[in-house]
PDB file of C-alpha atoms in Angstrom:
ATOM      1  CA  MET D   1      45.070   2.729 -35.908  1.00  0.00           C
ATOM      2  CA  TYR D   2      46.504   0.229 -33.424  1.00  0.00           C
ATOM      3  CA  SER D   3      46.407  -3.595 -33.067  1.00  0.00           C
ATOM      4  CA  ASN D   4      47.923  -5.783 -30.476  1.00  0.00           C
ATOM      5  CA  ILE D   5      50.860  -8.244 -30.374  1.00  0.00           C
ATOM      6  CA  TYR D   6      50.624 -10.748 -27.624  1.00  0.00           C
ATOM      7  CA  LEU D   7      53.848 -12.440 -26.448  1.00  0.00           C
ATOM      8  CA  VAL D   8      52.780 -15.991 -25.415  1.00  0.00           C
ATOM      9  CA  ARG D   9      54.640 -19.165 -24.328  1.00  0.00           C
ATOM     10  CA  GLU D  10      53.442 -22.615 -23.318  1.00  0.00           C
ATOM     11  CA  THR D  11      55.203 -22.136 -19.979  1.00  0.00           C
ATOM     12  CA  PRO D  12      54.771 -19.211 -17.480  1.00  0.00           C
ATOM     13  CA  ILE D  13      56.758 -16.195 -18.620  1.00  0.00           C
ATOM     14  CA  LEU D  14      59.086 -14.584 -16.028  1.00  0.00           C
ATOM     15  CA  LYS D  15      58.582 -10.804 -15.588  1.00  0.00           C
ATOM     16  CA  GLU D  16      62.079 -10.109 -16.922  1.00  0.00           C
ATOM     17  CA  ASP D  17      61.161 -12.166 -20.078  1.00  0.00           C
ATOM     18  CA  CYS D  18      57.839 -10.360 -20.753  1.00  0.00           C
ATOM     19  CA  PHE D  19      59.291  -7.978 -23.312  1.00  0.00           C
ATOM     20  CA  ILE D  20      61.589  -8.511 -26.124  1.00  0.00           C
ATOM     21  CA  ASP D  21      63.289  -5.970 -28.393  1.00  0.00           C
ATOM     22  CA  PHE D  22      61.194  -5.855 -31.571  1.00  0.00           C
ATOM     23  CA  LYS D  23      62.886  -4.769 -34.712  1.00  0.00           C
ATOM     24  CA  VAL D  24      60.210  -3.761 -37.213  1.00  0.00           C
ATOM     25  CA  CYS D  25      62.365  -4.865 -40.126  1.00  0.00           C
ATOM     26  CA  ASN D  26      62.717  -8.682 -40.676  1.00  0.00           C
ATOM     27  CA  MET D  27      59.119  -9.247 -39.346  1.00  0.00           C
ATOM     28  CA  PRO D  28      55.708  -9.786 -41.128  1.00  0.00           C
ATOM     29  CA  LEU D  29      54.753  -6.348 -39.728  1.00  0.00           C
ATOM     30  CA  ALA D  30      57.456  -4.402 -41.401  1.00  0.00           C
ATOM     31  CA  SER D  31      55.439  -3.540 -44.506  1.00  0.00           C
ATOM     32  CA  ILE D  32      52.397  -2.356 -42.570  1.00  0.00           C
ATOM     33  CA  SER D  33      53.616  -0.976 -39.331  1.00  0.00           C
ATOM     34  CA  SER D  34      55.065   2.502 -38.725  1.00  0.00           C
ATOM     35  CA  HIS D  35      56.174   1.608 -35.160  1.00  0.00           C
ATOM     36  CA  ILE D  36      55.668  -0.801 -32.354  1.00  0.00           C
ATOM     37  CA  GLU D  37      55.473   0.129 -28.641  1.00  0.00           C
ATOM     38  CA  VAL D  38      54.785  -1.529 -25.331  1.00  0.00           C
ATOM     39  CA  SER D  39      51.132  -1.450 -24.302  1.00  0.00           C
ATOM     40  CA  ASP D  40      50.255   1.273 -21.860  1.00  0.00           C
ATOM     41  CA  ASN D  41      47.275  -0.784 -20.498  1.00  0.00           C
ATOM     42  CA  PRO D  42      48.035  -4.490 -20.708  1.00  0.00           C
ATOM     43  CA  LYS D  43      45.166  -5.427 -18.334  1.00  0.00           C
ATOM     44  CA  LEU D  44      42.695  -3.794 -20.552  1.00  0.00           C
ATOM     45  CA  HIS D  45      44.005  -5.557 -23.674  1.00  0.00           C
ATOM     46  CA  ILE D  46      44.077  -8.947 -21.897  1.00  0.00           C
ATOM     47  CA  GLU D  47      40.481  -8.396 -20.704  1.00  0.00           C
ATOM     48  CA  GLN D  48      39.405  -7.385 -24.239  1.00  0.00           C
ATOM     49  CA  LEU D  49      41.177 -10.551 -25.679  1.00  0.00           C
ATOM     50  CA  GLY D  50      39.284 -12.800 -23.148  1.00  0.00           C
ATOM     51  CA  LYS D  51      35.911 -11.225 -24.065  1.00  0.00           C
ATOM     52  CA  TRP D  52      36.657 -11.625 -27.785  1.00  0.00           C
ATOM     53  CA  LEU D  53      37.677 -15.306 -27.489  1.00  0.00           C
ATOM     54  CA  SER D  54      34.526 -16.046 -25.532  1.00  0.00           C
ATOM     55  CA  GLN D  55      32.146 -14.037 -27.768  1.00  0.00           C
ATOM     56  CA  ASN D  56      33.534 -15.748 -30.783  1.00  0.00           C
ATOM     57  CA  HIS D  57      33.416 -19.272 -29.288  1.00  0.00           C
ATOM     58  CA  LEU D  58      37.199 -19.639 -29.742  1.00  0.00           C
ATOM     59  CA  GLY D  59      38.231 -20.273 -26.193  1.00  0.00           C
ATOM     60  CA  GLU D  60      38.716 -18.404 -22.884  1.00  0.00           C
ATOM     61  CA  LEU D  61      41.176 -16.527 -20.856  1.00  0.00           C
ATOM     62  CA  ARG D  62      42.056 -18.035 -17.533  1.00  0.00           C
ATOM     63  CA  GLU D  63      44.619 -16.518 -15.128  1.00  0.00           C
ATOM     64  CA  ASN D  64      46.547 -14.843 -18.037  1.00  0.00           C
ATOM     65  CA  CYS D  65      46.403 -17.981 -20.137  1.00  0.00           C
ATOM     66  CA  ILE D  66      44.786 -18.463 -23.489  1.00  0.00           C
ATOM     67  CA  LEU D  67      42.966 -21.721 -23.576  1.00  0.00           C
ATOM     68  CA  LEU D  68      41.461 -22.592 -27.010  1.00  0.00           C
ATOM     69  CA  SER D  69      38.540 -24.847 -27.515  1.00  0.00           C
ATOM     70  CA  GLN D  70      38.406 -26.021 -31.178  1.00  0.00           C
ATOM     71  CA  ASP D  71      35.259 -27.978 -30.382  1.00  0.00           C
ATOM     72  CA  HIS D  72      33.401 -24.735 -30.705  1.00  0.00           C
ATOM     73  CA  PHE D  73      35.305 -23.403 -33.750  1.00  0.00           C
ATOM     74  CA  PRO D  74      32.471 -24.529 -36.171  1.00  0.00           C
ATOM     75  CA  GLU D  75      30.130 -22.256 -34.173  1.00  0.00           C
ATOM     76  CA  SER D  76      32.405 -19.301 -34.545  1.00  0.00           C
ATOM     77  CA  GLU D  77      31.165 -16.361 -36.559  1.00  0.00           C
ATOM     78  CA  TYR D  78      34.893 -15.413 -36.767  1.00  0.00           C
ATOM     79  CA  PHE D  79      35.740 -18.440 -39.049  1.00  0.00           C
ATOM     80  CA  GLU D  80      32.345 -18.847 -40.658  1.00  0.00           C
ATOM     81  CA  SER D  81      32.207 -15.379 -42.121  1.00  0.00           C
ATOM     82  CA  ARG D  82      35.726 -15.692 -43.327  1.00  0.00           C
ATOM     83  CA  TYR D  83      34.996 -19.053 -44.855  1.00  0.00           C
ATOM     84  CA  LEU D  84      31.903 -17.868 -46.736  1.00  0.00           C
ATOM     85  CA  ARG D  85      33.750 -14.792 -48.125  1.00  0.00           C
ATOM     86  CA  PHE D  86      36.737 -17.003 -49.066  1.00  0.00           C
ATOM     87  CA  LYS D  87      34.455 -19.405 -50.988  1.00  0.00           C
ATOM     88  CA  GLU D  88      32.736 -16.428 -52.755  1.00  0.00           C
ATOM     89  CA  ILE D  89      36.059 -14.906 -53.944  1.00  0.00           C
ATOM     90  CA  ALA D  90      37.619 -18.254 -54.804  1.00  0.00           C
ATOM     91  CA  GLY D  91      34.536 -19.065 -56.992  1.00  0.00           C
ATOM     92  CA  GLN D  92      34.837 -15.757 -58.788  1.00  0.00           C
ATOM     93  CA  LEU D  93      38.464 -16.461 -59.496  1.00  0.00           C
ATOM     94  CA  ALA D  94      37.750 -20.055 -60.557  1.00  0.00           C
ATOM     95  CA  SER D  95      35.212 -18.879 -63.111  1.00  0.00           C
ATOM     96  CA  ILE D  96      37.308 -16.146 -64.991  1.00  0.00           C
ATOM     97  CA  SER D  97      38.024 -16.598 -68.632  1.00  0.00           C
ATOM     98  CA  TYR D  98      41.349 -16.949 -70.220  1.00  0.00           C
ATOM     99  CA  GLU D  99      40.990 -13.573 -71.793  1.00  0.00           C
ATOM    100  CA  ARG D 100      40.250 -11.888 -68.385  1.00  0.00           C
ATOM    101  CA  PHE D 101      43.187 -13.729 -66.860  1.00  0.00           C
ATOM    102  CA  ILE D 102      45.484 -12.167 -69.464  1.00  0.00           C
ATOM    103  CA  ASN D 103      43.853  -8.633 -69.552  1.00  0.00           C
ATOM    104  CA  ASP D 104      42.536  -7.837 -66.069  1.00  0.00           C
ATOM    105  CA  PHE D 105      45.629  -7.891 -63.803  1.00  0.00           C
ATOM    106  CA  ASP D 106      44.311  -5.366 -61.410  1.00  0.00           C
ATOM    107  CA  TRP D 107      41.081  -7.130 -60.614  1.00  0.00           C
ATOM    108  CA  ILE D 108      42.772 -10.576 -60.274  1.00  0.00           C
ATOM    109  CA  PHE D 109      45.419  -9.221 -58.095  1.00  0.00           C
ATOM    110  CA  GLU D 110      42.765  -7.576 -55.814  1.00  0.00           C
ATOM    111  CA  MET D 111      40.832 -10.749 -55.671  1.00  0.00           C
ATOM    112  CA  LEU D 112      43.915 -12.765 -54.686  1.00  0.00           C
ATOM    113  CA  PHE D 113      44.664 -10.177 -51.977  1.00  0.00           C
ATOM    114  CA  GLN D 114      40.999 -10.382 -50.757  1.00  0.00           C
ATOM    115  CA  VAL D 115      41.051 -14.203 -50.650  1.00  0.00           C
ATOM    116  CA  SER D 116      44.362 -14.132 -48.639  1.00  0.00           C
ATOM    117  CA  GLN D 117      42.819 -11.672 -46.201  1.00  0.00           C
ATOM    118  CA  GLN D 118      40.136 -14.274 -45.337  1.00  0.00           C
ATOM    119  CA  MET D 119      42.777 -16.733 -44.311  1.00  0.00           C
ATOM    120  CA  SER D 120      44.880 -14.242 -42.401  1.00  0.00           C
ATOM    121  CA  ASP D 121      44.178 -10.424 -42.115  1.00  0.00           C
ATOM    122  CA  ALA D 122      47.480  -8.560 -42.075  1.00  0.00           C
ATOM    123  CA  TYR D 123      45.907  -5.852 -39.908  1.00  0.00           C
ATOM    124  CA  GLU D 124      44.542  -8.076 -37.090  1.00  0.00           C
ATOM    125  CA  ASP D 125      46.164  -8.749 -33.744  1.00  0.00           C
ATOM    126  CA  TYR D 126      49.335 -10.820 -33.776  1.00  0.00           C
ATOM    127  CA  VAL D 127      50.819 -13.422 -31.463  1.00  0.00           C
ATOM    128  CA  CYS D 128      54.466 -13.741 -30.911  1.00  0.00           C
ATOM    129  CA  TRP D 129      54.867 -17.491 -30.243  1.00  0.00           C
ATOM    130  CA  ASP D 130      57.327 -20.272 -30.752  1.00  0.00           C
ATOM    131  CA  SER D 131      59.778 -18.864 -33.226  1.00  0.00           C
ATOM    132  CA  GLY D 132      59.587 -15.354 -31.828  1.00  0.00           C
ATOM    133  CA  ILE D 133      58.210 -14.101 -35.216  1.00  0.00           C
ATOM    134  CA  PRO D 134      54.698 -12.683 -34.858  1.00  0.00           C
ATOM    135  CA  VAL D 135      51.884 -14.519 -36.625  1.00  0.00           C
ATOM    136  CA  THR D 136      48.445 -13.297 -37.177  1.00  0.00           C
ATOM    137  CA  MET D 137      45.777 -14.244 -34.592  1.00  0.00           C
ATOM    138  CA  SER D 138      44.049 -16.212 -37.287  1.00  0.00           C
ATOM    139  CA  GLU D 139      47.133 -18.318 -37.876  1.00  0.00           C
ATOM    140  CA  PHE D 140      47.759 -18.851 -34.224  1.00  0.00           C
ATOM    141  CA  LEU D 141      44.091 -19.981 -33.698  1.00  0.00           C
ATOM    142  CA  ARG D 142      44.481 -22.593 -36.463  1.00  0.00           C
ATOM    143  CA  LYS D 143      47.870 -23.855 -35.370  1.00  0.00           C
ATOM    144  CA  ALA D 144      47.741 -23.754 -31.494  1.00  0.00           C
ATOM    145  CA  GLN D 145      46.694 -26.879 -29.557  1.00  0.00           C
ATOM    146  CA  PRO D 146      43.263 -26.824 -27.936  1.00  0.00           C
ATOM    147  CA  GLY D 147      43.433 -27.148 -24.162  1.00  0.00           C
ATOM    148  CA  THR D 148      47.181 -26.107 -24.007  1.00  0.00           C
ATOM    149  CA  PRO D 149      47.663 -23.166 -21.820  1.00  0.00           C
ATOM    150  CA  TYR D 150      49.250 -20.151 -23.737  1.00  0.00           C
ATOM    151  CA  TYR D 151      50.679 -17.848 -21.012  1.00  0.00           C
ATOM    152  CA  ILE D 152      50.553 -14.177 -22.022  1.00  0.00           C
ATOM    153  CA  GLY D 153      53.666 -12.105 -21.186  1.00  0.00           C
ATOM    154  CA  GLY D 154      54.262  -8.783 -22.760  1.00  0.00           C
ATOM    155  CA  ILE D 155      51.726  -6.963 -24.898  1.00  0.00           C
ATOM    156  CA  TYR D 156      52.779  -4.602 -27.643  1.00  0.00           C
ATOM    157  CA  GLN D 157      50.766  -2.410 -30.035  1.00  0.00           C
ATOM    158  CA  TYR D 158      51.668  -1.698 -33.580  1.00  0.00           C
ATOM    159  CA  HIS D 159      50.487   1.336 -35.492  1.00  0.00           C
ATOM    160  CA  TYR D 160      49.373   1.154 -39.025  1.00  0.00           C
TER     161      TYR D 160
END
């Protein structure tokens, strides 16, 4: 399967700066990605991103710019479903007995993984932003400034 990595900046990206040399090691994707390649259909991926942002009440795509609108985040199924699952799993973890804490390593480890996936799914799209280190779309949505234009440059795909 493939997911996308969007190279974004707060200023327009020159064509010669649209792509950077990704090294799979030293990145968050190193443990899940077998390889990274330049998108063979960037216009399609940008169009899909715009539709996804709009459908999930997260923002819009305007002239190759991501514009987030956190005013609508509370209406977003994207965050609401993750929040409800996060609370459910956290509640299960909070109610375990001391005995289960000692003896049920596998279940606890799986629940910790599941709760972390609700915050930031390792297999979702990524945004290569500020530091040049890709962050999950979920992290980007939480940290980016609403109304700030994030210009899309290169688009990569990673295989997992």
